[in-house]
Coordinates of C-alpha atoms and ligand atoms in Angstrom, one line a residue:
Chain M
M1 CA -84.4 26.5 117.9
K2 CA -83.9 30.1 118.6
F3 CA -86.6 32.8 118.1
I4 CA -85.6 36.5 118.2
A5 CA -88.0 39.4 118.6
V6 CA -86.5 42.8 117.8
I7 CA -88.2 45.6 119.7
R8 CA -88.1 49.3 120.4
Q9 CA -89.6 51.6 123.0
V10 CA -92.0 54.3 121.7
P11 CA -94.4 56.9 123.1
D12 CA -97.9 55.6 123.7
G13 CA -100.1 56.8 120.8
E14 CA -102.5 58.4 123.2
S15 CA -99.9 60.4 125.0
R16 CA -99.4 64.1 124.2
L17 CA -96.4 65.1 122.2
R18 CA -94.5 68.3 122.9
I19 CA -92.0 70.2 120.8
Q20 CA -88.9 71.6 122.4
G21 CA -86.3 73.3 120.4
N22 CA -87.7 72.1 117.0
R23 CA -87.7 68.5 118.1
V24 CA -90.2 66.2 119.7
D25 CA -89.7 66.1 123.4
L26 CA -90.6 62.7 125.0
S27 CA -89.8 63.7 128.6
S28 CA -93.4 63.8 129.6
A29 CA -94.7 61.0 127.4
T30 CA -95.7 57.6 128.5
L31 CA -93.3 55.1 126.9
I32 CA -94.2 51.6 126.0
L33 CA -93.0 48.5 124.1
D34 CA -94.1 49.3 120.5
Q35 CA -97.4 47.5 120.1
M36 CA -96.3 46.3 116.7
D37 CA -93.2 44.7 118.2
E38 CA -95.4 43.2 120.9
Y39 CA -96.9 40.9 118.3
G40 CA -93.4 39.7 117.5
V41 CA -92.7 39.0 121.1
E42 CA -95.9 37.0 121.4
E43 CA -95.2 35.0 118.3
A44 CA -91.7 34.2 119.5
L45 CA -93.2 32.9 122.7
R46 CA -95.8 30.8 120.9
L47 CA -93.2 29.3 118.6
K48 CA -91.0 28.4 121.5
E49 CA -93.9 26.9 123.5
K50 CA -94.8 24.8 120.5
H51 CA -91.4 23.8 119.2
G52 CA -89.0 24.3 122.1
G53 CA -85.8 26.2 122.2
E54 CA -85.1 29.8 123.3
A55 CA -86.8 33.1 122.8
I56 CA -84.6 36.2 122.9
V57 CA -85.6 39.8 122.9
V58 CA -83.2 42.3 121.2
G59 CA -83.9 46.0 121.9
F60 CA -82.4 49.0 120.2
G61 CA -82.5 52.5 121.8
P62 CA -81.4 54.6 124.7
E63 CA -80.9 53.3 128.3
R64 CA -84.6 53.6 129.0
T65 CA -85.3 51.0 126.4
E66 CA -84.4 48.4 129.0
E67 CA -87.9 49.0 130.5
A68 CA -89.5 47.7 127.2
I69 CA -87.0 44.8 127.2
R70 CA -88.1 43.9 130.7
T71 CA -91.7 44.0 129.6
A72 CA -90.9 41.4 127.0
L73 CA -89.0 39.3 129.6
A74 CA -92.0 39.6 131.9
M75 CA -94.2 38.3 129.0
G76 CA -91.9 35.2 129.0
M77 CA -88.9 35.9 126.8
D78 CA -85.8 34.1 128.1
R79 CA -83.1 36.7 127.9
G80 CA -82.4 40.2 126.4
I81 CA -79.8 42.0 124.4
H82 CA -79.8 45.7 124.4
V83 CA -78.0 47.6 121.7
V84 CA -77.6 51.1 123.3
H85 CA -77.9 54.1 121.1
E86 CA -79.1 57.6 122.0
G87 CA -81.2 59.6 119.6
Y88 CA -82.6 59.0 116.2
A89 CA -81.1 56.4 113.8
D90 CA -82.4 55.5 110.3
P91 CA -83.3 51.9 109.6
V92 CA -80.1 51.1 107.7
T93 CA -78.1 52.3 110.6
V94 CA -80.3 50.3 113.1
A95 CA -80.0 47.2 111.0
E96 CA -76.2 47.6 110.8
A97 CA -76.1 47.8 114.6
L98 CA -78.3 44.8 115.2
A99 CA -77.1 42.5 112.4
P100 CA -73.8 41.3 114.1
V101 CA -75.6 40.7 117.4
I102 CA -78.3 38.7 115.7
R103 CA -75.9 36.8 113.5
E104 CA -74.0 35.7 116.5
E105 CA -77.1 34.0 117.9
S106 CA -77.8 32.0 114.7
P107 CA -81.5 32.4 115.1
T108 CA -84.2 30.1 113.5
L109 CA -86.1 33.2 112.6
V110 CA -86.4 36.9 113.5
L111 CA -89.5 38.9 114.1
T112 CA -90.0 42.7 114.3
G113 CA -92.9 45.1 114.1
G114 CA -94.3 46.2 110.7
Q115 CA -94.1 49.9 111.5
Q116 CA -92.5 52.0 114.2
A117 CA -94.9 54.1 116.2
D118 CA -92.4 57.0 116.6
W119 CA -90.4 57.3 113.4
D120 CA -93.1 55.7 111.2
S121 CA -90.5 53.6 109.5
Q122 CA -91.6 50.3 107.9
A123 CA -88.2 49.3 106.7
L124 CA -86.3 47.8 109.6
G125 CA -87.4 44.2 108.9
A126 CA -86.3 44.5 105.2
A127 CA -83.0 46.2 106.0
L128 CA -82.3 43.6 108.7
A129 CA -83.0 40.8 106.2
E130 CA -80.6 42.4 103.7
A131 CA -78.0 42.7 106.4
L132 CA -78.4 39.0 107.3
G133 CA -78.7 37.9 103.7
V134 CA -82.1 36.2 104.2
P135 CA -85.6 36.7 102.8
V136 CA -88.1 39.1 104.4
I137 CA -91.9 38.5 104.8
P138 CA -93.5 41.8 105.7
W139 CA -96.9 42.3 107.3
T140 CA -97.3 38.7 108.4
T141 CA -100.7 37.5 109.6
A142 CA -99.9 33.7 110.0
I143 CA -96.7 31.8 110.7
E144 CA -96.6 28.0 110.6
L145 CA -93.2 26.4 111.3
E146 CA -92.7 23.2 109.3
G147 CA -89.3 21.8 110.0
E148 CA -86.8 24.0 108.2
T149 CA -89.3 26.1 106.4
V150 CA -92.2 28.4 107.4
R151 CA -95.5 28.7 105.6
A152 CA -96.7 32.2 106.1
K153 CA -99.6 34.5 105.1
H154 CA -98.9 38.1 104.6
D155 CA -100.5 41.3 103.2
L156 CA -99.7 42.9 99.9
D157 CA -100.8 46.3 98.6
E158 CA -103.9 44.6 97.2
G159 CA -104.9 41.3 98.8
A160 CA -102.6 38.8 100.4
E161 CA -100.5 35.7 99.7
W162 CA -99.4 32.5 101.2
V163 CA -95.6 31.9 100.8
R164 CA -93.1 29.2 101.8
V165 CA -89.7 30.3 102.9
K166 CA -86.6 28.4 103.9
L167 CA -85.3 29.5 107.3
P168 CA -83.7 31.7 108.6
A169 CA -85.9 34.6 107.5
V170 CA -87.1 37.9 108.9
F171 CA -90.9 38.4 109.5
T172 CA -92.5 41.7 110.2
T173 CA -95.7 41.6 112.3
Q174 CA -99.0 43.4 112.5
Q175 CA -102.3 43.4 114.2
G176 CA -104.1 40.1 113.4
L177 CA -101.1 37.8 113.8
N178 CA -102.0 37.0 117.4
E179 CA -103.2 38.5 120.7
P180 CA -100.3 39.5 122.9
R181 CA -100.4 38.3 126.5
Y182 CA -100.1 40.5 129.5
P183 CA -97.1 40.2 131.7
T184 CA -98.1 38.3 134.9
L185 CA -96.9 39.3 138.4
P186 CA -94.7 36.2 138.7
G187 CA -93.5 37.0 135.2
I188 CA -92.5 40.6 136.3
M189 CA -90.7 39.3 139.4
K190 CA -88.8 36.7 137.2
A191 CA -88.0 39.3 134.6
K192 CA -86.0 41.4 137.1
K193 CA -83.5 38.5 137.4
K194 CA -83.2 37.7 133.7
E195 CA -80.0 38.6 131.8
V196 CA -79.9 41.7 129.7
K197 CA -76.6 42.0 127.9
K198 CA -75.6 45.5 126.9
V199 CA -73.9 46.2 123.6
A200 CA -72.7 49.7 122.8
F201 CA -73.2 51.1 119.3
Q202 CA -71.1 53.9 118.0
G203 CA -72.7 54.6 114.6
N204 CA -73.9 57.7 112.8
S205 CA -77.3 57.9 111.4
R206 CA -77.2 58.5 107.6
V207 CA -80.5 60.4 107.8
E208 CA -80.6 63.5 110.0
I209 CA -83.8 65.0 111.5
L210 CA -83.5 68.8 111.1
E211 CA -86.9 69.9 112.4
E212 CA -90.1 68.5 113.8
T213 CA -93.4 70.3 114.1
I214 CA -96.8 69.2 115.3
Q215 CA -99.5 70.1 112.9
E216 CA -102.7 68.9 114.3
K217 CA -105.1 70.6 112.0
A218 CA -107.6 72.7 114.0
R219 CA -111.0 71.0 113.4
L220 CA -114.3 72.9 113.1
Q221 CA -116.1 70.6 115.5
R222 CA -119.6 71.5 114.4
I223 CA -121.4 68.6 116.0
L224 CA -125.1 68.3 115.4
D225 CA -127.7 66.5 117.5
G226 CA -129.2 63.6 115.7
K227 CA -132.4 63.1 117.6
D228 CA -134.2 64.1 114.5
P229 CA -132.0 62.2 112.0
V230 CA -133.6 63.6 108.8
A231 CA -133.2 67.2 110.0
A232 CA -129.6 66.6 111.2
A233 CA -128.7 64.9 107.9
E234 CA -130.1 67.7 105.8
E235 CA -128.3 70.3 107.9
L236 CA -125.0 68.3 107.6
V237 CA -125.4 68.0 103.8
R238 CA -126.1 71.8 103.6
L239 CA -123.0 72.6 105.6
L240 CA -120.9 70.3 103.4
H241 CA -122.3 71.8 100.3
E242 CA -122.5 75.5 101.2
E243 CA -119.8 76.0 103.9
A244 CA -117.1 73.4 103.2
K245 CA -118.0 73.2 99.5
V246 CA -117.0 69.5 99.3
I247 CA -120.2 68.0 97.9
Chain Y
M1 CA -77.7 58.7 87.8
I2 CA -81.1 59.1 89.5
L3 CA -82.9 55.7 89.1
V4 CA -86.7 55.5 89.2
V5 CA -88.5 52.3 89.9
L6 CA -91.4 52.2 87.4
D7 CA -94.0 50.2 89.2
H8 CA -96.9 48.9 87.1
D9 CA -100.0 46.8 87.3
G10 CA -98.9 44.4 84.6
T11 CA -100.3 46.5 81.7
K12 CA -99.7 50.2 82.6
L13 CA -97.5 52.3 84.8
R14 CA -99.1 53.2 88.2
K15 CA -99.8 56.8 88.9
G16 CA -97.2 56.6 91.7
S17 CA -94.5 55.9 89.2
L18 CA -95.3 59.2 87.4
E19 CA -95.1 61.0 90.7
A20 CA -91.8 59.4 91.4
L21 CA -90.5 60.4 87.9
T22 CA -91.4 64.1 88.7
R23 CA -89.5 63.9 92.0
A24 CA -86.5 62.2 90.2
R25 CA -86.3 64.9 87.6
T26 CA -86.2 67.6 90.2
L27 CA -83.4 65.8 92.0
A28 CA -81.6 65.1 88.8
Q29 CA -81.6 68.8 87.8
A30 CA -80.3 70.0 91.2
L31 CA -77.6 67.3 91.4
G32 CA -76.6 67.5 87.7
E33 CA -77.6 63.9 87.0
K34 CA -79.6 61.9 84.4
V35 CA -82.8 60.0 85.1
A36 CA -83.0 56.3 84.3
G37 CA -85.9 54.0 84.9
V38 CA -86.0 50.4 85.9
L39 CA -88.9 48.2 84.9
L40 CA -89.2 44.8 86.6
A41 CA -91.4 43.0 84.3
E42 CA -93.8 40.3 84.3
A43 CA -95.3 39.3 80.9
G44 CA -97.2 42.2 79.4
A45 CA -95.4 44.9 81.3
P46 CA -95.7 48.4 79.8
L47 CA -92.3 48.6 78.1
E48 CA -93.3 51.1 75.4
E49 CA -95.0 53.4 77.9
A50 CA -92.1 53.3 80.3
R51 CA -89.5 54.1 77.5
G52 CA -91.4 57.3 76.9
Y53 CA -90.4 58.8 80.2
V54 CA -86.7 58.1 80.5
E55 CA -83.5 58.2 78.4
T56 CA -82.4 54.8 79.6
L57 CA -84.7 52.0 80.7
Y58 CA -83.3 49.0 82.5
V59 CA -85.5 46.0 82.1
A60 CA -85.5 42.6 83.7
E61 CA -87.9 39.6 83.4
L62 CA -88.2 38.4 87.0
G63 CA -91.6 36.6 87.2
P64 CA -94.0 37.2 90.1
Y65 CA -93.0 39.9 92.6
T66 CA -90.9 39.1 95.7
A67 CA -89.0 41.7 97.6
E68 CA -85.7 39.9 97.1
K69 CA -86.0 39.6 93.3
W70 CA -87.1 43.2 93.0
A71 CA -84.2 44.4 95.2
A72 CA -81.7 42.4 93.1
G73 CA -83.1 43.9 89.9
I74 CA -82.8 47.4 91.2
L75 CA -79.3 46.8 92.5
E76 CA -78.3 45.5 89.1
A77 CA -79.6 48.6 87.4
A78 CA -77.9 50.8 90.0
K79 CA -74.5 49.2 89.4
G80 CA -73.1 52.1 87.4
G81 CA -73.5 54.3 90.5
V82 CA -76.6 56.2 91.7
K83 CA -77.1 59.4 93.7
A84 CA -80.7 58.5 94.4
I85 CA -83.2 55.7 93.8
V86 CA -86.8 56.9 93.8
A87 CA -89.9 54.7 94.1
P88 CA -93.6 55.2 94.8
S89 CA -94.5 54.3 98.4
S90 CA -96.3 51.1 98.6
R91 CA -96.3 48.2 100.9
Q92 CA -94.2 46.3 98.4
S93 CA -91.7 49.2 97.8
R94 CA -91.1 49.4 101.5
A95 CA -89.8 45.8 101.5
Y96 CA -87.6 46.1 98.4
M97 CA -86.4 49.7 99.2
G98 CA -85.4 48.6 102.7
R99 CA -83.2 45.9 101.2
V100 CA -81.8 48.2 98.5
A101 CA -81.0 51.0 101.0
Y102 CA -79.1 48.6 103.2
A103 CA -77.2 47.1 100.3
L104 CA -76.1 50.6 99.1
K105 CA -75.7 51.9 102.6
A106 CA -78.0 54.7 101.5
G107 CA -80.0 57.2 103.5
L108 CA -83.6 55.9 103.4
L109 CA -86.2 58.7 103.2
E110 CA -89.5 56.9 103.4
D111 CA -93.0 58.2 102.5
T112 CA -91.9 61.7 101.6
L113 CA -94.4 64.5 100.9
E114 CA -91.8 66.7 99.3
S115 CA -88.1 66.4 98.4
W116 CA -85.4 68.6 97.0
A117 CA -81.6 68.8 96.7
E118 CA -79.5 71.7 98.0
G119 CA -75.7 71.9 98.4
G120 CA -75.4 68.3 97.2
E121 CA -77.6 66.9 99.9
V122 CA -81.2 65.6 99.6
Y123 CA -83.9 67.0 101.9
A124 CA -87.4 65.7 102.4
I125 CA -90.6 66.4 104.4
R126 CA -92.4 63.4 105.9
Y127 CA -94.7 62.5 108.7
A128 CA -93.8 60.7 111.9
Y129 CA -95.3 59.6 115.3
L130 CA -98.3 58.0 113.6
N131 CA -98.8 60.9 111.3
R132 CA -99.0 63.4 114.1
V133 CA -95.6 65.1 113.5
T134 CA -94.1 66.6 110.4
Q135 CA -90.3 66.1 110.0
K136 CA -87.8 67.8 107.8
V137 CA -84.9 65.4 107.2
K138 CA -81.8 65.3 105.1
S139 CA -79.2 62.8 103.9
A140 CA -76.1 62.9 101.8
P141 CA -76.3 60.8 98.6
P142 CA -76.9 58.0 97.9
V143 CA -80.4 58.1 99.1
A144 CA -83.3 55.7 98.6
L145 CA -86.5 57.8 98.6
T146 CA -90.1 56.8 98.4
V147 CA -92.9 59.1 97.4
K148 CA -96.2 59.2 99.2
P149 CA -99.1 58.9 96.8
N150 CA -101.0 62.0 95.7
T151 CA -98.3 64.4 96.8
T152 CA -96.7 65.3 93.4
P153 CA -97.7 66.3 89.9
L154 CA -97.5 63.5 87.3
A155 CA -94.6 63.5 84.9
E156 CA -95.1 64.1 81.2
P157 CA -93.5 61.7 78.7
L158 CA -90.3 63.0 77.0
G159 CA -91.5 62.7 73.5
Q160 CA -89.2 60.0 72.3
G161 CA -88.5 56.5 73.5
G162 CA -85.4 55.9 75.5
E163 CA -82.8 53.2 75.1
V164 CA -83.7 49.8 76.5
V165 CA -81.0 47.9 78.4
A166 CA -81.7 44.3 79.4
L167 CA -80.4 43.3 82.9
Q168 CA -78.9 40.0 83.9
V169 CA -80.1 39.6 87.4
P170 CA -78.3 37.0 89.5
P171 CA -80.6 34.5 91.3
V172 CA -81.3 35.2 95.0
A173 CA -82.7 33.3 97.9
T174 CA -86.3 34.3 98.2
V175 CA -89.8 33.1 99.2
E176 CA -91.9 30.7 97.1
V177 CA -95.3 32.2 96.4
L178 CA -97.8 29.4 97.0
E179 CA -101.1 31.2 96.5
R180 CA -102.3 34.8 95.8
V181 CA -105.4 35.8 97.6
Q182 CA -106.8 38.5 95.3
E183 CA -109.4 40.9 96.4
E184 CA -112.1 42.0 94.1
K185 CA -111.4 45.6 93.1
K186 CA -114.4 47.8 92.5
G187 CA -115.0 51.5 92.1
V188 CA -112.5 54.2 92.9
S189 CA -109.2 53.3 94.5
L190 CA -109.1 54.0 98.2
T191 CA -105.8 55.9 98.3
E192 CA -106.6 58.0 95.3
A193 CA -110.2 58.8 96.2
D194 CA -111.3 62.3 96.9
V195 CA -114.1 61.1 99.2
V196 CA -113.8 58.2 101.6
V197 CA -116.7 56.8 103.5
T198 CA -115.6 54.4 106.2
G199 CA -117.7 52.2 108.3
G200 CA -116.7 51.0 111.8
R201 CA -117.9 48.3 114.2
G202 CA -120.8 50.6 114.9
M203 CA -122.3 49.6 111.6
G204 CA -123.2 46.3 113.3
S205 CA -123.0 43.9 110.4
A206 CA -121.6 43.2 106.9
E207 CA -125.1 43.8 105.4
A208 CA -125.2 47.3 106.8
F209 CA -122.2 48.2 104.5
K210 CA -124.6 48.2 101.5
L211 CA -125.6 51.7 102.6
V212 CA -122.0 52.7 103.1
E213 CA -121.4 51.6 99.5
E214 CA -124.4 53.5 98.4
L215 CA -123.3 56.8 100.0
A216 CA -119.7 56.3 98.7
A217 CA -121.1 55.8 95.2
L218 CA -123.3 58.8 95.4
L219 CA -120.3 61.0 96.4
G220 CA -118.0 59.4 93.8
G221 CA -115.9 58.0 96.6
A222 CA -114.4 54.8 98.0
V223 CA -115.4 52.6 100.9
G224 CA -113.1 52.3 103.9
A225 CA -113.2 50.1 107.0
T226 CA -111.6 49.9 110.4
R227 CA -109.5 47.0 111.6
A228 CA -112.4 45.9 113.9
V229 CA -114.6 45.5 110.8
V230 CA -111.9 43.7 108.8
D231 CA -111.2 41.3 111.7
A232 CA -114.9 40.6 111.9
G233 CA -114.8 39.6 108.3
W234 CA -117.3 42.2 107.1
R235 CA -114.9 43.9 104.7
P236 CA -111.7 42.9 102.9
Y237 CA -108.3 43.9 104.3
G238 CA -107.7 46.1 101.2
E239 CA -110.2 48.6 102.5
Q240 CA -108.6 49.0 105.9
V241 CA -107.6 52.5 106.9
G242 CA -105.0 53.1 109.6
Q243 CA -101.6 52.3 110.9
T244 CA -101.7 48.7 109.5
G245 CA -103.9 49.5 106.6
K246 CA -103.9 52.3 104.1
T247 CA -103.2 56.0 104.6
V248 CA -105.7 58.2 102.9
Q249 CA -105.9 62.0 102.5
P250 CA -109.1 62.8 100.8
T251 CA -110.9 66.1 100.7
L252 CA -113.8 64.5 102.6
Y253 CA -113.6 61.6 105.1
I254 CA -116.8 60.3 106.5
A255 CA -116.5 58.0 109.6
L256 CA -119.6 56.1 110.4
G257 CA -119.7 54.2 113.7
V258 CA -116.0 54.6 114.1
S259 CA -114.6 55.2 117.6
G260 CA -111.4 57.1 116.5
A261 CA -108.6 55.0 117.9
V262 CA -105.1 56.4 117.4
Q263 CA -104.2 53.6 115.0
H264 CA -107.2 54.4 112.9
L265 CA -106.5 58.2 113.1
A266 CA -103.0 57.5 111.8
G267 CA -104.5 56.6 108.4
M268 CA -106.8 59.5 108.0
N269 CA -106.0 62.4 110.2
K270 CA -104.6 64.5 107.3
S271 CA -107.9 64.5 105.5
K272 CA -109.1 68.0 104.6
Y273 CA -112.6 67.6 106.2
I274 CA -113.6 64.9 108.6
V275 CA -117.2 64.0 109.3
A276 CA -118.2 61.7 112.1
V277 CA -121.5 59.9 112.9
N278 CA -121.5 58.2 116.3
K279 CA -124.1 57.5 118.9
D280 CA -121.6 58.3 121.7
P281 CA -121.0 62.0 122.1
E282 CA -117.8 61.2 124.0
A283 CA -116.3 59.1 121.1
P284 CA -112.7 60.3 120.4
I285 CA -113.5 60.7 116.7
F286 CA -115.5 63.9 117.4
K287 CA -112.4 65.6 118.7
H288 CA -110.9 65.2 115.2
A289 CA -114.1 66.0 113.3
D290 CA -115.1 69.1 111.4
Y291 CA -118.7 68.1 111.2
G292 CA -120.6 65.4 113.0
I293 CA -123.9 64.0 114.1
V294 CA -124.5 62.4 117.4
G295 CA -127.0 59.7 116.6
D296 CA -127.7 56.1 115.6
V297 CA -126.0 55.4 112.3
H298 CA -128.9 53.1 111.2
Q299 CA -131.1 56.2 111.2
V300 CA -128.6 58.9 110.2
L301 CA -127.1 57.0 107.2
P302 CA -130.3 56.5 105.3
A303 CA -131.2 60.1 106.0
L304 CA -127.8 61.2 104.8
I305 CA -128.3 59.3 101.6
G306 CA -131.7 60.9 101.1
A307 CA -130.3 64.4 101.7
V308 CA -127.5 63.9 99.2
K309 CA -129.9 62.6 96.6
K310 CA -132.2 65.6 97.2
L311 CA -129.2 67.9 96.8
K312 CA -128.2 66.3 93.5
D313 CA -131.8 66.5 92.0
Ligands
FAD1 C1 -100.7 47.9 116.5 C2 -102.1 48.2 116.2 C3 -102.4 48.5 114.9 C4 -103.7 48.8 114.5 N1 -104.0 49.2 113.3 C5 -105.3 49.6 113.0 C6 -105.6 50.1 111.7 O1 -104.8 50.1 110.7 N2 -106.9 50.5 111.4 C7 -107.9 50.5 112.4 O2 -109.0 50.9 112.1 N3 -107.6 50.0 113.6 C8 -106.3 49.6 113.9 N4 -106.1 49.1 115.2 C9 -107.2 48.9 116.1 C10 -107.7 50.1 116.8 O3 -107.0 50.2 118.0 C11 -109.2 50.0 117.2 O4 -109.4 48.8 117.9 C12 -110.1 50.0 115.9 O5 -109.8 51.1 115.1 C13 -111.6 50.1 116.4 O6 -112.5 50.0 115.3 P1 -113.9 50.7 115.4 O7 -113.8 52.1 115.7 O8 -114.6 50.3 114.2 O9 -114.6 49.9 116.6 P2 -114.9 50.3 118.1 O10 -113.8 50.8 118.8 O11 -115.6 49.1 118.7 O12 -115.9 51.5 117.9 C14 -117.2 51.4 117.4 C15 -117.9 52.8 117.6 O13 -119.2 52.7 117.0 C16 -120.1 53.5 117.8 N5 -121.4 52.8 117.6 C17 -121.9 51.6 118.0 N6 -123.1 51.4 117.6 C18 -123.5 52.6 116.9 C19 -124.7 53.0 116.2 N7 -125.7 52.2 116.1 N8 -124.7 54.2 115.7 C20 -123.6 55.0 115.7 N9 -122.5 54.7 116.4 C21 -122.4 53.5 116.9 C22 -119.6 53.3 119.2 O14 -120.0 54.3 120.1 C23 -118.0 53.3 119.0 O15 -117.5 54.6 119.1 C24 -104.8 48.8 115.5 C25 -104.4 48.4 116.8 C26 -103.1 48.1 117.2 C27 -102.8 47.7 118.6

């Protein structure tokens, strides 16, 4: 059995973003393994622990993405493949770059995060599934491997559903699927020696980013003291009615 | 051709489909193309209503939704060649449009707030970095474009019914749906609501949400929840606001006992006015609030309900 987790490196959601020349500048941001992808890494590890086989992390992004791949290796993944690409690429282009690499591994199943914390794309899993010619189960909250099929629960726009799918298939992950483990010190030491194969990608993104701006709306920040809850509530309702005119 | 995916709830078109139609018509005009619709039907689908909006309507009976079947249906309708495929943004459309975009090697423009065509290329405005950054993007056709809800005026019908073309969709490998876990829908829909009242873990219990519901009802709004609340089983997942839940952009967002984690902010930080009630003056949510009360929600919420009632009398 072979379980693949596809990952990317993204800025930590708490870190400050700056704009430089009309584009987001990440040079001073803390970069992490995308938390959504972390659920995929954890699930690959659990599947391997339960069913045996190999867990492989496939990363897409610039050179620095190797840090995130090493994090996944420190969590316990067996080896890494890094498809190196500088700059933005849309999900179709990313899927095109990853598909041959993944196909060559003939995985049992493939996991990736439900949404990217930088480009806010939710399409990579679906595009990858199309590229591999297999089904996709987005926003998975439960995965039960039963021989050559998986029984999975996933979220829809309203409610959820249980499905059965013949493998291989692509699953996208989200909070609730599992609790990702932390890399241990021995894990970090071992990760340094694990193999990370580099694959160059010479593609062109079909979508081009022309301009990025940060529009954090300036908030009024009129915060009242609630020691007298009734007075505070009445004042708040007055402000919402007379000043903001929203009720 | 500009192809619009006419999403529906089994009996009528969803509002998002009418927004998608408006976007499609604008693109069609600028690119010198015609608008066609595709209706992927289950029994009882709104065929007559859908015909009213397009000159050509492609229809396929596919049974219950799966991303693979929907993608196959759309690709069949797109066979004559498309400059753009437009669909409302939804969790489901993200799955089938990802497949469709790959199959057509199209530029995927997801969750767009605005879109237009100029010099033969398609431009769009969208959010990125967990909704903190606004991006202007472009792609040459073909494009697959999804329309963020509540961004676009609704299309009007054309006045006469278009031609219906039945599609033969080849079978595809897909998932077998074992069981649908439906959530009871009540009141105003969360993503369309003008007022959203969200309770966080600070509410303390599922019972405490009775008052959240009461305030939401008084203001004609919908109830929201944080992930912590959904994980605790106090509220259904369909009410979750945030990165892994719904994105809302109401005029008024009231956060009660919500800390304001980035993943939650991602789902509501574009609201026009944000109100927070939290007992911790250092809670991050206050940095993102227009108005707030530092206090115990169990005292402040009943008082708020009282004050709103007083105002309405
Ligand atoms: C990849 C990923 C995706 C995620 N997606 C989402 C998502 O979509 N939506 C989401 O919400 N979260 C999401 N999260 C989780 C998020 O990080 C937070 O854990 C969550 O939002 C916290 O919910 P909360 O504010 O209700 O709870 P807490 O963080 O526990 O905050 C409770 C707040 O209530 C206040 N409080 C307590 N008692 C009272 C009282 N009596 N009166 C007044 N105030 C009180 C406390 O001061 C505190 O600020 C995600 C996390 C990850 C890693």
